[in-house]
CSV table of C-alpha atoms and ligand atoms in Angstrom, one decimal:
chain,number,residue,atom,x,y,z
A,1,UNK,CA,12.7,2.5,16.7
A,2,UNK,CA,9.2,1.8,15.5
A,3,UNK,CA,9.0,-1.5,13.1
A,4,UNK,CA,7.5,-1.2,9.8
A,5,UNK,CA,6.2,-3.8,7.4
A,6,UNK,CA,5.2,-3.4,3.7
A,7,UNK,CA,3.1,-6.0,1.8
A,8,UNK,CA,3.3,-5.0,-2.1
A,9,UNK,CA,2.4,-7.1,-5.4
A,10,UNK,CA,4.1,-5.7,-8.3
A,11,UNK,CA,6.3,-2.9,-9.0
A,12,UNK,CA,7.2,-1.7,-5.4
A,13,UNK,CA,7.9,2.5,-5.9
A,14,UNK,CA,6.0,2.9,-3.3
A,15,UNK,CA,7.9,0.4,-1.0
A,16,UNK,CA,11.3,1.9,-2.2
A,17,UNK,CA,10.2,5.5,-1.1
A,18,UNK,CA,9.1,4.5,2.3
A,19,UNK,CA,12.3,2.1,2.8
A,20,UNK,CA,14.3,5.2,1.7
A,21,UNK,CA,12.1,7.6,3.6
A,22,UNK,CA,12.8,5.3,6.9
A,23,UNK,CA,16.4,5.1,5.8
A,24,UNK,CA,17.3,8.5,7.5
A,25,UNK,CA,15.0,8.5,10.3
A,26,UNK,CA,15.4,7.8,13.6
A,27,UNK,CA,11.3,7.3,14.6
A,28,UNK,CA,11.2,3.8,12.3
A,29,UNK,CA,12.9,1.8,9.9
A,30,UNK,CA,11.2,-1.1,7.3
A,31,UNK,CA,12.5,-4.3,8.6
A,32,UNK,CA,10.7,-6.6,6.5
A,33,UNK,CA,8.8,-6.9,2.9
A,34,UNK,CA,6.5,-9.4,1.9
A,35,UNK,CA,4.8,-10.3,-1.6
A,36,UNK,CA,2.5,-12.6,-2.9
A,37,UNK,CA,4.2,-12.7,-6.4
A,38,UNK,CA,7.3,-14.4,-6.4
A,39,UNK,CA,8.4,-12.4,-10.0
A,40,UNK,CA,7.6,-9.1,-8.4
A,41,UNK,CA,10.0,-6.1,-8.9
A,42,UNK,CA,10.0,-5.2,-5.5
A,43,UNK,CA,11.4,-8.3,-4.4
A,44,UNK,CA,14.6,-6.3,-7.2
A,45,UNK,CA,14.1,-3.1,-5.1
A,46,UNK,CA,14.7,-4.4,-1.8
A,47,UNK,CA,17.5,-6.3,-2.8
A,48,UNK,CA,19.3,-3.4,-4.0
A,49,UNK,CA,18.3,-1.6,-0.9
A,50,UNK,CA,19.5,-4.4,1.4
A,51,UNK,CA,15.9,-4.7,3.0
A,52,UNK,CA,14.5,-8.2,3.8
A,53,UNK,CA,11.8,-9.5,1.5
A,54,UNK,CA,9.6,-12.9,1.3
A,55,UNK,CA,7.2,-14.2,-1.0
A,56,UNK,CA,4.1,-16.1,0.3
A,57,UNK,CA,1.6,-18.1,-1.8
A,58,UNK,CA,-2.2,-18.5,-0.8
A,59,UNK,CA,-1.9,-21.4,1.8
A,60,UNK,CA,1.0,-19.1,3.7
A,61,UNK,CA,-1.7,-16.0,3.8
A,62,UNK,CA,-5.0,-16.9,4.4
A,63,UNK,CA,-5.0,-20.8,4.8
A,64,UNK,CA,-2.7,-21.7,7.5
A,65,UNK,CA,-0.8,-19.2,9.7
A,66,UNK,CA,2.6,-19.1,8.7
A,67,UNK,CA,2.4,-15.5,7.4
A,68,UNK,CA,0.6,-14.3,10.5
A,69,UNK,CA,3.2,-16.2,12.6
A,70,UNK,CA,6.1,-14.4,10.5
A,71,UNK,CA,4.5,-10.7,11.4
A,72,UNK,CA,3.9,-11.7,15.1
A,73,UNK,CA,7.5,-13.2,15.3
A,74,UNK,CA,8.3,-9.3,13.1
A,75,UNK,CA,6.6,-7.5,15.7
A,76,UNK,CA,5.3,-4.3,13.6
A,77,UNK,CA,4.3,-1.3,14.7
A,78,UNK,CA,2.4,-0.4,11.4
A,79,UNK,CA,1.9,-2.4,8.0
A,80,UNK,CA,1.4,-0.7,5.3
A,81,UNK,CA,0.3,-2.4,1.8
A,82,UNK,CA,1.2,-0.4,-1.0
A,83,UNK,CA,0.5,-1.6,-3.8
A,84,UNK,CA,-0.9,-5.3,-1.9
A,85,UNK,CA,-3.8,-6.6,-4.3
A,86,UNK,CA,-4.5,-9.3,-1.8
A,87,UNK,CA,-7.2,-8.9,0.0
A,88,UNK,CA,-6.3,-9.3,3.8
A,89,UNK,CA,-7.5,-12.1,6.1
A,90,UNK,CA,-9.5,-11.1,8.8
A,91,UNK,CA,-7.8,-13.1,11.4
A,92,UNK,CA,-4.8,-11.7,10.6
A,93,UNK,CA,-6.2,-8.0,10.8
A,94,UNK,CA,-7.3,-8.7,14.5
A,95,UNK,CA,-4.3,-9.4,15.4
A,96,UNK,CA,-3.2,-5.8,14.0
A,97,UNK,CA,-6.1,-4.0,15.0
A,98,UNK,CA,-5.8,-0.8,13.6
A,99,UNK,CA,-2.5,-1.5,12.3
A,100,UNK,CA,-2.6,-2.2,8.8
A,101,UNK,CA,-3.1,0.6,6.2
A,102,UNK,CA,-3.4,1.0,2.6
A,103,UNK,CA,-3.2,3.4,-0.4
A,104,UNK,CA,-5.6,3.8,-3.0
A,105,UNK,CA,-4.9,5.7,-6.2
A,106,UNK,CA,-8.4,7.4,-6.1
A,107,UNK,CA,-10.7,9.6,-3.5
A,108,UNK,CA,-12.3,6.9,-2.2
A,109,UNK,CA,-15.5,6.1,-1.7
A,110,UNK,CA,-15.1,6.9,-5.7
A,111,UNK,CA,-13.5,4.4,-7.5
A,112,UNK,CA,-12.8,1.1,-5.0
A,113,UNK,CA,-13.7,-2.2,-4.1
A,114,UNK,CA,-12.6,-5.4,-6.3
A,115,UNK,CA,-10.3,-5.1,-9.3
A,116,UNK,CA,-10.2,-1.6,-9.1
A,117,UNK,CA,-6.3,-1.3,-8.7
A,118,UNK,CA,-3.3,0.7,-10.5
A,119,UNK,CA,-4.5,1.3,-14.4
A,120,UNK,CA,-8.0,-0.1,-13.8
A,121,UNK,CA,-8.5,3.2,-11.4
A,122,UNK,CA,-6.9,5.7,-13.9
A,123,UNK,CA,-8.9,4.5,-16.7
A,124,UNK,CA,-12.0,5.0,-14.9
A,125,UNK,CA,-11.2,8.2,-13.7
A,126,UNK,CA,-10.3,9.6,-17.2
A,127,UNK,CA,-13.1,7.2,-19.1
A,128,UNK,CA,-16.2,9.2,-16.4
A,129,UNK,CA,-14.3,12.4,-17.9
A,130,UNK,CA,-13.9,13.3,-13.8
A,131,UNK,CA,-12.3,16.9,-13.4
A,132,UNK,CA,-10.2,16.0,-9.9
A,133,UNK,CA,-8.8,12.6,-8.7
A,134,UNK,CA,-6.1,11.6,-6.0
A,135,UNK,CA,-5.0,9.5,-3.2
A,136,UNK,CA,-6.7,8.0,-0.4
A,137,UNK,CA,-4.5,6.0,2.9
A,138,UNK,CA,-7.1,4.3,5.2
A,139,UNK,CA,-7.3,1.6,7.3
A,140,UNK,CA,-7.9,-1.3,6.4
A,141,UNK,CA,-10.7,-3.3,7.5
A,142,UNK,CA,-12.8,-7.0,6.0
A,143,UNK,CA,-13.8,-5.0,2.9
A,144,UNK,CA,-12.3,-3.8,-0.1
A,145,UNK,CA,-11.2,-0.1,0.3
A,146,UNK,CA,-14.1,0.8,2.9
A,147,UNK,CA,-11.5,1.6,5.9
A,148,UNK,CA,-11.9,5.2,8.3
A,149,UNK,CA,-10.0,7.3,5.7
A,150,UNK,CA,-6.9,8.5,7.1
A,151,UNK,CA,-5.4,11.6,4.5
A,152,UNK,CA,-6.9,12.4,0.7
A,153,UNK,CA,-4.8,14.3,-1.6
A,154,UNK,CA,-6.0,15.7,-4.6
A,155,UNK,CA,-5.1,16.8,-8.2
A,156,UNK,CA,-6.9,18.1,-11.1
A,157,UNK,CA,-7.8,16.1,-14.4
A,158,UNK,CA,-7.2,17.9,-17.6
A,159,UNK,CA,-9.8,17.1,-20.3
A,160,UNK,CA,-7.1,16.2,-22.7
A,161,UNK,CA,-4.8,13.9,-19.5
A,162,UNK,CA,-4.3,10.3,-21.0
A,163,UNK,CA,-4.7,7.3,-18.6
A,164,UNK,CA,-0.4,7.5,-18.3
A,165,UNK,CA,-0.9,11.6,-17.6
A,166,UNK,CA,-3.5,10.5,-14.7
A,167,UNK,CA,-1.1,7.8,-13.8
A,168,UNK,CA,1.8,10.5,-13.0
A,169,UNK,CA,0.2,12.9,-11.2
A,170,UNK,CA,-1.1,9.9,-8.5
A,171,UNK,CA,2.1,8.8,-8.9
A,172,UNK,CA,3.8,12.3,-8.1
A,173,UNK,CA,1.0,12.4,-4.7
A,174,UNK,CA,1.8,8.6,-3.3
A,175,UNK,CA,6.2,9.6,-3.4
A,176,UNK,CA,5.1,13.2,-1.7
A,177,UNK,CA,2.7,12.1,0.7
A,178,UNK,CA,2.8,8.5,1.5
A,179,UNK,CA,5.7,8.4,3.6
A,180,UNK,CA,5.1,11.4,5.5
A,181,UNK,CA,1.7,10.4,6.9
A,182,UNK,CA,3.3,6.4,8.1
A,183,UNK,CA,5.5,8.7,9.5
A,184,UNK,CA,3.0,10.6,11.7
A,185,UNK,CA,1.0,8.2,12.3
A,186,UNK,CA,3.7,6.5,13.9
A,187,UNK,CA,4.5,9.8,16.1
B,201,GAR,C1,0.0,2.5,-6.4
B,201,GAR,O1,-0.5,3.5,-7.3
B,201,GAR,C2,-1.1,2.2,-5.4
B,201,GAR,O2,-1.9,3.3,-5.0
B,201,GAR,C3,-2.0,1.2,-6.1
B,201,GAR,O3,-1.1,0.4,-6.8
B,201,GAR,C4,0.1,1.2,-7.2
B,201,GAR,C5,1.3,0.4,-6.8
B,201,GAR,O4,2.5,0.9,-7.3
B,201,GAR,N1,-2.8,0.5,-5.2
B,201,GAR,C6,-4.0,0.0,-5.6
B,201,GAR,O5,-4.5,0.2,-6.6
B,201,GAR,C7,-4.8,-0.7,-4.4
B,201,GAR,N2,-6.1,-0.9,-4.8
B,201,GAR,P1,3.9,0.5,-6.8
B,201,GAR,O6,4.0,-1.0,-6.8
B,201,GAR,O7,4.9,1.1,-7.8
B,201,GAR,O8,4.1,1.1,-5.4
């Protein structure tokens, strides 16, 4: 069995549909969560869902290497942020080389780098009056969203979509697609 391991910040519906996903396969399973927001409602999710989750503060991540020490002790075959607003260590991604992916809720190069996360993107996207959006998974590399693009989805933008209408239809791509490429890419 292949060993995944998600890093999330906040709400965690992406984390839930891969640790259901993996539920009823027999290629991988998520054996471990980890968050850098102690309050986070995935820390809820994967409770309910019987998965084991840890919350880190700075010094754990990038200062000292107690978080790189728990993913070497975790052994994973893939991590995947999703929904991680961290941005990752270096010395922790060579370790992973090629390991550590990420999703964006835009068609990257449009709409990344710094602070441009969850709302901030759909705002943008429906503020620039854009006529298509979607989803990016790339790897993930020293800078903010500029990872070899792995899979783009896309949908179309309605002139009258609201930021929430925007928000649905990314969020309608990242439950369809999400788990389905971690999967093949763990093939
Ligand atoms: C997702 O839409 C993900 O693409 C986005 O945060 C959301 C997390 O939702 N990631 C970024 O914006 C990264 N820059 P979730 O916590 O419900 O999975």
């Amino acid at each position: 069995m292949k060993r995944v391991v998600i890093f999330a910040s906040g709400s965690g519906s992406n984390a839930e549909n891969l640790i259901k996903f993996f539920h009823n396969s027999d290629t991988a399973s998520v054996i471990q969560v980890l968050t850098n927001n102690p309050h986070a409602k995935v820390l809820d999710r994967c409770k309910k869902l019987n998965v084991s989750a840890l919350s880190f503060n700075r010094i754990a991540f990038s200062k000292s290497e107690d978080v790189l020490n728990i993913l070497k002790a975790a052994q994973p075959d893939i991590i995947v942020l999703a929904g991680f607003l961290w941005k990752f260590p270096e010395f922790i991604l060579k370790e992973f080389n090629n390991k550590v992916i990420n999703i964006h809720p835009a068609l990257l190069p449009k709409h990344g780098g710094k602070g441009m996360f969850g709302m901030n993107v759909h705002n943008a996207v429906v503020h620039n009056k854009e006529t298509e959006t979607g989803i990016t998974i790339h790897y993930v590399n020293e800078n903010y969203d500029e990872g070899a693009v792995i899979f783009q989805a896309k949908c179309s933008v309605l002139p009258t979509d609201s930021v929430e209408d925007v928000a649905e239809k990314i969020h309608l791509l990242e439950m369809e697609h999400f788990p389905l490429i971690v999967n093949k890419l763990l093939k």
